[in-house]
């Protein structure tokens, strides 16, 4: 089955820790995205990547980092510099950045202890 | 700066009713508009994608329209069922500075009662 997988489903972070969220797709899509969803605020873009070894900051990139070493994978690291990381994180992909339909993974819920 | 608004924020209807969800956007220079469904604690499921050159798209009981000049889209759900209960999100992709990035509304939470 083609699709997007995210792991883990739930993640707990202690103060001062870096954590990495996994996103993998087997749709052969070039573009991949990370969004953050908070209650009452809708989805906001953290980072996006149009091609391997290239990525750009979105609207709320501070405290996050990404890499795109393989077409299939776009991991997100939430660093200790992110002051309010508790949220629902969603990964998405599309064939092309401007016109392609975006497909989403099941999400990772991150909670700071 | 593009802003996407969805009204109402919540809607409750009896089963079998036809209903319309509204989405408005402030900048008409868009590549496309996409409607999603989100169940509690889950990811987004793409329902319909309307390219900027199109006026509407249909999938089963769903029909989405796009009027770029007025900055509006509607999602029509025919013969609603309890399984349609979810939050429906509208998002647009702009030309310009944030090219290629989806800009979301805050959603309409739909409850269909048996």
PDB file of N, CA and C in Angstrom, chain A residues 13-97:
ATOM      1  N   UNK A  13       8.670  14.106  25.875  1.00  0.00           N
ATOM      2  CA  UNK A  13       9.984  14.749  25.923  1.00  0.00           C
ATOM      3  C   UNK A  13      10.176  15.423  27.273  1.00  0.00           C
ATOM      4  N   UNK A  14      11.348  15.256  27.805  1.00  0.00           N
ATOM      5  CA  UNK A  14      11.693  15.978  29.029  1.00  0.00           C
ATOM      6  C   UNK A  14      12.276  17.326  28.655  1.00  0.00           C
ATOM      7  N   UNK A  15      12.239  18.246  29.575  1.00  0.00           N
ATOM      8  CA  UNK A  15      12.816  19.568  29.351  1.00  0.00           C
ATOM      9  C   UNK A  15      14.290  19.428  28.950  1.00  0.00           C
ATOM     10  N   UNK A  16      14.716  20.154  27.926  1.00  0.00           N
ATOM     11  CA  UNK A  16      16.115  20.156  27.526  1.00  0.00           C
ATOM     12  C   UNK A  16      16.514  19.051  26.573  1.00  0.00           C
ATOM     13  N   UNK A  17      15.568  18.170  26.243  1.00  0.00           N
ATOM     14  CA  UNK A  17      15.882  17.058  25.333  1.00  0.00           C
ATOM     15  C   UNK A  17      15.587  17.424  23.892  1.00  0.00           C
ATOM     16  N   UNK A  18      16.378  16.872  22.976  1.00  0.00           N
ATOM     17  CA  UNK A  18      16.027  16.893  21.556  1.00  0.00           C
ATOM     18  C   UNK A  18      15.325  15.573  21.231  1.00  0.00           C
ATOM     19  N   UNK A  19      14.301  15.640  20.400  1.00  0.00           N
ATOM     20  CA  UNK A  19      13.629  14.426  19.955  1.00  0.00           C
ATOM     21  C   UNK A  19      13.437  14.496  18.449  1.00  0.00           C
ATOM     22  N   UNK A  20      13.427  13.319  17.811  1.00  0.00           N
ATOM     23  CA  UNK A  20      13.277  13.265  16.354  1.00  0.00           C
ATOM     24  C   UNK A  20      12.022  12.486  15.983  1.00  0.00           C
ATOM     25  N   UNK A  21      11.218  13.100  15.109  1.00  0.00           N
ATOM     26  CA  UNK A  21      10.005  12.492  14.592  1.00  0.00           C
ATOM     27  C   UNK A  21      10.285  11.973  13.187  1.00  0.00           C
ATOM     28  N   UNK A  22       9.832  10.755  12.947  1.00  0.00           N
ATOM     29  CA  UNK A  22      10.106  10.118  11.664  1.00  0.00           C
ATOM     30  C   UNK A  22       8.943  10.312  10.698  1.00  0.00           C
ATOM     31  N   UNK A  23       9.261  10.516   9.408  1.00  0.00           N
ATOM     32  CA  UNK A  23       8.264  10.557   8.352  1.00  0.00           C
ATOM     33  C   UNK A  23       8.826   9.846   7.125  1.00  0.00           C
ATOM     34  N   UNK A  24       8.100   8.851   6.628  1.00  0.00           N
ATOM     35  CA  UNK A  24       8.518   8.088   5.453  1.00  0.00           C
ATOM     36  C   UNK A  24       7.351   8.006   4.477  1.00  0.00           C
ATOM     37  N   UNK A  25       7.656   8.134   3.169  1.00  0.00           N
ATOM     38  CA  UNK A  25       6.609   7.986   2.154  1.00  0.00           C
ATOM     39  C   UNK A  25       7.101   7.085   1.026  1.00  0.00           C
ATOM     40  N   UNK A  26       6.180   6.292   0.495  1.00  0.00           N
ATOM     41  CA  UNK A  26       6.508   5.416  -0.648  1.00  0.00           C
ATOM     42  C   UNK A  26       5.656   5.765  -1.858  1.00  0.00           C
ATOM     43  N   UNK A  27       5.297   7.042  -1.958  1.00  0.00           N
ATOM     44  CA  UNK A  27       4.474   7.545  -3.060  1.00  0.00           C
ATOM     45  C   UNK A  27       5.322   8.098  -4.202  1.00  0.00           C
ATOM     46  N   UNK A  28       6.639   8.075  -4.044  1.00  0.00           N
ATOM     47  CA  UNK A  28       7.564   8.645  -5.028  1.00  0.00           C
ATOM     48  C   UNK A  28       7.339  10.147  -5.220  1.00  0.00           C
ATOM     49  N   UNK A  29       6.953  10.830  -4.145  1.00  0.00           N
ATOM     50  CA  UNK A  29       6.723  12.270  -4.203  1.00  0.00           C
ATOM     51  C   UNK A  29       8.031  13.024  -3.994  1.00  0.00           C
ATOM     52  N   UNK A  30       8.180  14.129  -4.724  1.00  0.00           N
ATOM     53  CA  UNK A  30       9.372  14.954  -4.566  1.00  0.00           C
ATOM     54  C   UNK A  30       9.289  15.870  -3.348  1.00  0.00           C
ATOM     55  N   UNK A  31       8.095  16.429  -3.103  1.00  0.00           N
ATOM     56  CA  UNK A  31       7.944  17.437  -2.056  1.00  0.00           C
ATOM     57  C   UNK A  31       7.428  16.821  -0.761  1.00  0.00           C
ATOM     58  N   UNK A  32       7.998  17.276   0.350  1.00  0.00           N
ATOM     59  CA  UNK A  32       7.547  16.823   1.673  1.00  0.00           C
ATOM     60  C   UNK A  32       7.460  18.018   2.613  1.00  0.00           C
ATOM     61  N   UNK A  33       6.594  17.895   3.620  1.00  0.00           N
ATOM     62  CA  UNK A  33       6.261  19.023   4.484  1.00  0.00           C
ATOM     63  C   UNK A  33       6.081  18.551   5.936  1.00  0.00           C
ATOM     64  N   UNK A  34       6.368  19.475   6.860  1.00  0.00           N
ATOM     65  CA  UNK A  34       6.021  19.266   8.269  1.00  0.00           C
ATOM     66  C   UNK A  34       5.130  20.409   8.719  1.00  0.00           C
ATOM     67  N   UNK A  35       4.010  20.019   9.388  1.00  0.00           N
ATOM     68  CA  UNK A  35       3.085  20.983   9.952  1.00  0.00           C
ATOM     69  C   UNK A  35       2.929  20.718  11.444  1.00  0.00           C
ATOM     70  N   UNK A  36       2.566  21.774  12.128  1.00  0.00           N
ATOM     71  CA  UNK A  36       2.230  21.671  13.545  1.00  0.00           C
ATOM     72  C   UNK A  36       0.766  22.074  13.698  1.00  0.00           C
ATOM     73  N   UNK A  37       0.009  21.317  14.543  1.00  0.00           N
ATOM     74  CA  UNK A  37      -1.390  21.624  14.767  1.00  0.00           C
ATOM     75  C   UNK A  37      -1.615  21.826  16.254  1.00  0.00           C
ATOM     76  N   UNK A  38      -2.137  23.000  16.593  1.00  0.00           N
ATOM     77  CA  UNK A  38      -2.491  23.331  17.973  1.00  0.00           C
ATOM     78  C   UNK A  38      -3.984  23.596  18.040  1.00  0.00           C
ATOM     79  N   UNK A  39      -4.621  23.271  19.149  1.00  0.00           N
ATOM     80  CA  UNK A  39      -6.066  23.519  19.280  1.00  0.00           C
ATOM     81  C   UNK A  39      -6.399  24.987  19.034  1.00  0.00           C
ATOM     82  N   UNK A  40      -7.384  25.235  18.184  1.00  0.00           N
ATOM     83  CA  UNK A  40      -7.839  26.597  17.938  1.00  0.00           C
ATOM     84  C   UNK A  40      -6.946  27.418  17.031  1.00  0.00           C
ATOM     85  N   UNK A  41      -5.819  26.849  16.559  1.00  0.00           N
ATOM     86  CA  UNK A  41      -4.906  27.640  15.720  1.00  0.00           C
ATOM     87  C   UNK A  41      -4.775  27.100  14.319  1.00  0.00           C
ATOM     88  N   UNK A  42      -5.306  25.957  14.037  1.00  0.00           N
ATOM     89  CA  UNK A  42      -5.144  25.392  12.710  1.00  0.00           C
ATOM     90  C   UNK A  42      -3.735  24.857  12.491  1.00  0.00           C
ATOM     91  N   UNK A  43      -3.431  24.481  11.270  1.00  0.00           N
ATOM     92  CA  UNK A  43      -2.131  23.922  10.918  1.00  0.00           C
ATOM     93  C   UNK A  43      -1.186  25.024  10.469  1.00  0.00           C
ATOM     94  N   UNK A  44       0.061  24.946  10.916  1.00  0.00           N
ATOM     95  CA  UNK A  44       1.086  25.897  10.504  1.00  0.00           C
ATOM     96  C   UNK A  44       2.305  25.148   9.987  1.00  0.00           C
ATOM     97  N   UNK A  45       2.918  25.691   8.943  1.00  0.00           N
ATOM     98  CA  UNK A  45       4.028  25.027   8.266  1.00  0.00           C
ATOM     99  C   UNK A  45       5.329  25.262   9.010  1.00  0.00           C
ATOM    100  N   UNK A  46       6.067  24.179   9.282  1.00  0.00           N
ATOM    101  CA  UNK A  46       7.350  24.277   9.973  1.00  0.00           C
ATOM    102  C   UNK A  46       8.508  24.306   8.957  1.00  0.00           C
ATOM    103  N   UNK A  47       8.620  23.275   8.137  1.00  0.00           N
ATOM    104  CA  UNK A  47       9.646  23.160   7.107  1.00  0.00           C
ATOM    105  C   UNK A  47       9.045  22.457   5.894  1.00  0.00           C
ATOM    106  N   UNK A  48       9.644  22.691   4.722  1.00  0.00           N
ATOM    107  CA  UNK A  48       9.281  21.927   3.550  1.00  0.00           C
ATOM    108  C   UNK A  48      10.521  21.652   2.715  1.00  0.00           C
ATOM    109  N   UNK A  49      10.414  20.623   1.878  1.00  0.00           N
ATOM    110  CA  UNK A  49      11.530  20.219   1.028  1.00  0.00           C
ATOM    111  C   UNK A  49      10.982  19.878  -0.352  1.00  0.00           C
ATOM    112  N   UNK A  50      11.576  20.457  -1.387  1.00  0.00           N
ATOM    113  CA  UNK A  50      11.127  20.185  -2.754  1.00  0.00           C
ATOM    114  C   UNK A  50      11.900  19.054  -3.397  1.00  0.00           C
ATOM    115  N   UNK A  51      13.104  18.788  -2.856  1.00  0.00           N
ATOM    116  CA  UNK A  51      13.971  17.808  -3.493  1.00  0.00           C
ATOM    117  C   UNK A  51      15.003  17.341  -2.470  1.00  0.00           C
ATOM    118  N   UNK A  52      15.602  16.220  -2.735  1.00  0.00           N
ATOM    119  CA  UNK A  52      16.624  15.692  -1.817  1.00  0.00           C
ATOM    120  C   UNK A  52      17.732  16.717  -1.607  1.00  0.00           C
ATOM    121  N   UNK A  53      18.196  16.798  -0.363  1.00  0.00           N
ATOM    122  CA  UNK A  53      19.282  17.691   0.062  1.00  0.00           C
ATOM    123  C   UNK A  53      18.934  19.168  -0.026  1.00  0.00           C
ATOM    124  N   UNK A  54      17.657  19.477  -0.100  1.00  0.00           N
ATOM    125  CA  UNK A  54      17.216  20.867  -0.084  1.00  0.00           C
ATOM    126  C   UNK A  54      15.979  20.994   0.782  1.00  0.00           C
ATOM    127  N   UNK A  55      15.933  22.028   1.647  1.00  0.00           N
ATOM    128  CA  UNK A  55      14.745  22.283   2.443  1.00  0.00           C
ATOM    129  C   UNK A  55      14.699  23.767   2.793  1.00  0.00           C
ATOM    130  N   UNK A  56      13.487  24.240   3.091  1.00  0.00           N
ATOM    131  CA  UNK A  56      13.261  25.655   3.359  1.00  0.00           C
ATOM    132  C   UNK A  56      12.438  25.816   4.634  1.00  0.00           C
ATOM    133  N   UNK A  57      12.659  26.919   5.326  1.00  0.00           N
ATOM    134  CA  UNK A  57      11.871  27.220   6.521  1.00  0.00           C
ATOM    135  C   UNK A  57      10.447  27.619   6.147  1.00  0.00           C
ATOM    136  N   UNK A  58       9.527  27.191   6.987  1.00  0.00           N
ATOM    137  CA  UNK A  58       8.153  27.643   6.870  1.00  0.00           C
ATOM    138  C   UNK A  58       7.900  28.802   7.814  1.00  0.00           C
ATOM    139  N   UNK A  59       6.679  28.903   8.283  1.00  0.00           N
ATOM    140  CA  UNK A  59       6.276  30.051   9.102  1.00  0.00           C
ATOM    141  C   UNK A  59       6.773  29.991  10.540  1.00  0.00           C
ATOM    142  N   UNK A  60       7.023  28.767  11.048  1.00  0.00           N
ATOM    143  CA  UNK A  60       7.370  28.621  12.474  1.00  0.00           C
ATOM    144  C   UNK A  60       8.552  27.684  12.649  1.00  0.00           C
ATOM    145  N   UNK A  61       9.673  27.941  11.955  1.00  0.00           N
ATOM    146  CA  UNK A  61      10.819  27.029  11.952  1.00  0.00           C
ATOM    147  C   UNK A  61      11.695  27.107  13.196  1.00  0.00           C
ATOM    148  N   UNK A  62      11.581  28.157  13.973  1.00  0.00           N
ATOM    149  CA  UNK A  62      12.482  28.331  15.116  1.00  0.00           C
ATOM    150  C   UNK A  62      12.337  27.190  16.120  1.00  0.00           C
ATOM    151  N   UNK A  63      13.489  26.590  16.491  1.00  0.00           N
ATOM    152  CA  UNK A  63      13.476  25.490  17.442  1.00  0.00           C
ATOM    153  C   UNK A  63      13.324  24.123  16.816  1.00  0.00           C
ATOM    154  N   UNK A  64      13.275  24.080  15.476  1.00  0.00           N
ATOM    155  CA  UNK A  64      13.148  22.825  14.731  1.00  0.00           C
ATOM    156  C   UNK A  64      14.280  22.690  13.721  1.00  0.00           C
ATOM    157  N   UNK A  65      14.619  21.449  13.371  1.00  0.00           N
ATOM    158  CA  UNK A  65      15.548  21.209  12.278  1.00  0.00           C
ATOM    159  C   UNK A  65      15.100  19.978  11.512  1.00  0.00           C
ATOM    160  N   UNK A  66      15.514  19.909  10.232  1.00  0.00           N
ATOM    161  CA  UNK A  66      15.136  18.798   9.365  1.00  0.00           C
ATOM    162  C   UNK A  66      16.334  18.368   8.531  1.00  0.00           C
ATOM    163  N   UNK A  67      16.198  17.222   7.893  1.00  0.00           N
ATOM    164  CA  UNK A  67      17.159  16.769   6.894  1.00  0.00           C
ATOM    165  C   UNK A  67      16.392  16.055   5.794  1.00  0.00           C
ATOM    166  N   UNK A  68      16.973  16.008   4.598  1.00  0.00           N
ATOM    167  CA  UNK A  68      16.344  15.284   3.480  1.00  0.00           C
ATOM    168  C   UNK A  68      17.462  14.596   2.691  1.00  0.00           C
ATOM    169  N   UNK A  69      17.938  13.492   3.263  1.00  0.00           N
ATOM    170  CA  UNK A  69      19.028  12.741   2.642  1.00  0.00           C
ATOM    171  C   UNK A  69      18.509  11.725   1.631  1.00  0.00           C
ATOM    172  N   UNK A  70      17.262  11.309   1.786  1.00  0.00           N
ATOM    173  CA  UNK A  70      16.640  10.365   0.867  1.00  0.00           C
ATOM    174  C   UNK A  70      15.293  10.909   0.430  1.00  0.00           C
ATOM    175  N   UNK A  71      14.862  10.564  -0.741  1.00  0.00           N
ATOM    176  CA  UNK A  71      13.578  11.045  -1.265  1.00  0.00           C
ATOM    177  C   UNK A  71      12.432  10.599  -0.376  1.00  0.00           C
ATOM    178  N   UNK A  72      12.549   9.396   0.212  1.00  0.00           N
ATOM    179  CA  UNK A  72      11.457   8.808   0.957  1.00  0.00           C
ATOM    180  C   UNK A  72      11.320   9.334   2.371  1.00  0.00           C
ATOM    181  N   UNK A  73      12.344  10.019   2.886  1.00  0.00           N
ATOM    182  CA  UNK A  73      12.408  10.303   4.315  1.00  0.00           C
ATOM    183  C   UNK A  73      12.630  11.782   4.606  1.00  0.00           C
ATOM    184  N   UNK A  74      11.914  12.300   5.607  1.00  0.00           N
ATOM    185  CA  UNK A  74      12.025  13.720   5.963  1.00  0.00           C
ATOM    186  C   UNK A  74      11.854  13.849   7.481  1.00  0.00           C
ATOM    187  N   UNK A  75      12.862  13.486   8.259  1.00  0.00           N
ATOM    188  CA  UNK A  75      12.731  13.529   9.718  1.00  0.00           C
ATOM    189  C   UNK A  75      12.777  14.949  10.262  1.00  0.00           C
ATOM    190  N   UNK A  76      12.044  15.164  11.342  1.00  0.00           N
ATOM    191  CA  UNK A  76      11.968  16.458  12.023  1.00  0.00           C
ATOM    192  C   UNK A  76      12.536  16.314  13.429  1.00  0.00           C
ATOM    193  N   UNK A  77      13.483  17.177  13.788  1.00  0.00           N
ATOM    194  CA  UNK A  77      14.019  17.201  15.149  1.00  0.00           C
ATOM    195  C   UNK A  77      13.469  18.408  15.883  1.00  0.00           C
ATOM    196  N   UNK A  78      12.885  18.154  17.034  1.00  0.00           N
ATOM    197  CA  UNK A  78      12.404  19.221  17.903  1.00  0.00           C
ATOM    198  C   UNK A  78      13.500  19.459  18.937  1.00  0.00           C
ATOM    199  N   UNK A  79      14.125  20.599  18.880  1.00  0.00           N
ATOM    200  CA  UNK A  79      15.270  20.856  19.750  1.00  0.00           C
ATOM    201  C   UNK A  79      14.819  21.484  21.066  1.00  0.00           C
ATOM    202  N   UNK A  80      15.766  21.563  22.000  1.00  0.00           N
ATOM    203  CA  UNK A  80      15.479  22.168  23.301  1.00  0.00           C
ATOM    204  C   UNK A  80      15.202  23.664  23.174  1.00  0.00           C
ATOM    205  N   UNK A  81      15.532  24.249  22.023  1.00  0.00           N
ATOM    206  CA  UNK A  81      15.275  25.669  21.803  1.00  0.00           C
ATOM    207  C   UNK A  81      13.798  25.955  21.518  1.00  0.00           C
ATOM    208  N   UNK A  82      13.024  24.928  21.223  1.00  0.00           N
ATOM    209  CA  UNK A  82      11.588  25.099  20.982  1.00  0.00           C
ATOM    210  C   UNK A  82      10.917  25.163  22.349  1.00  0.00           C
ATOM    211  N   UNK A  83      10.385  26.310  22.684  1.00  0.00           N
ATOM    212  CA  UNK A  83       9.911  26.548  24.058  1.00  0.00           C
ATOM    213  C   UNK A  83       8.549  25.958  24.353  1.00  0.00           C
ATOM    214  N   UNK A  84       7.764  25.714  23.340  1.00  0.00           N
ATOM    215  CA  UNK A  84       6.419  25.190  23.556  1.00  0.00           C
ATOM    216  C   UNK A  84       6.140  24.078  22.550  1.00  0.00           C
ATOM    217  N   UNK A  85       6.804  22.931  22.689  1.00  0.00           N
ATOM    218  CA  UNK A  85       6.730  21.903  21.652  1.00  0.00           C
ATOM    219  C   UNK A  85       5.510  20.993  21.728  1.00  0.00           C
ATOM    220  N   UNK A  86       4.748  21.064  22.798  1.00  0.00           N
ATOM    221  CA  UNK A  86       3.593  20.176  22.922  1.00  0.00           C
ATOM    222  C   UNK A  86       2.579  20.496  21.824  1.00  0.00           C
ATOM    223  N   UNK A  87       2.341  19.538  20.937  1.00  0.00           N
ATOM    224  CA  UNK A  87       1.451  19.751  19.793  1.00  0.00           C
ATOM    225  C   UNK A  87       1.296  18.435  19.041  1.00  0.00           C
ATOM    226  N   UNK A  88       0.463  18.481  18.023  1.00  0.00           N
ATOM    227  CA  UNK A  88       0.265  17.357  17.102  1.00  0.00           C
ATOM    228  C   UNK A  88       1.034  17.686  15.830  1.00  0.00           C
ATOM    229  N   UNK A  89       1.960  16.800  15.418  1.00  0.00           N
ATOM    230  CA  UNK A  89       2.823  17.065  14.274  1.00  0.00           C
ATOM    231  C   UNK A  89       2.408  16.185  13.100  1.00  0.00           C
ATOM    232  N   UNK A  90       2.227  16.829  11.951  1.00  0.00           N
ATOM    233  CA  UNK A  90       1.754  16.137  10.757  1.00  0.00           C
ATOM    234  C   UNK A  90       2.756  16.293   9.622  1.00  0.00           C
ATOM    235  N   UNK A  91       3.055  15.202   8.973  1.00  0.00           N
ATOM    236  CA  UNK A  91       3.930  15.178   7.812  1.00  0.00           C
ATOM    237  C   UNK A  91       3.068  14.997   6.560  1.00  0.00           C
ATOM    238  N   UNK A  92       3.458  15.625   5.466  1.00  0.00           N
ATOM    239  CA  UNK A  92       2.702  15.509   4.225  1.00  0.00           C
ATOM    240  C   UNK A  92       3.658  15.417   3.045  1.00  0.00           C
ATOM    241  N   UNK A  93       3.135  14.978   1.905  1.00  0.00           N
ATOM    242  CA  UNK A  93       3.944  14.950   0.685  1.00  0.00           C
ATOM    243  C   UNK A  93       3.061  15.258  -0.516  1.00  0.00           C
ATOM    244  N   UNK A  94       3.695  15.688  -1.606  1.00  0.00           N
ATOM    245  CA  UNK A  94       2.982  15.923  -2.853  1.00  0.00           C
ATOM    246  C   UNK A  94       3.925  15.695  -4.015  1.00  0.00           C
ATOM    247  N   UNK A  95       3.342  15.430  -5.196  1.00  0.00           N
ATOM    248  CA  UNK A  95       4.160  15.186  -6.390  1.00  0.00           C
ATOM    249  C   UNK A  95       5.001  16.409  -6.698  1.00  0.00           C
ATOM    250  N   UNK A  96       4.345  17.567  -6.729  1.00  0.00           N
ATOM    251  CA  UNK A  96       5.031  18.818  -7.036  1.00  0.00           C
ATOM    252  C   UNK A  96       4.559  19.870  -6.066  1.00  0.00           C
ATOM    253  N   UNK A  97       5.371  20.872  -5.837  1.00  0.00           N
ATOM    254  CA  UNK A  97       5.097  21.788  -4.744  1.00  0.00           C
ATOM    255  C   UNK A  97       3.866  22.637  -4.993  1.00  0.00           C
TER     256      UNK A  97
END
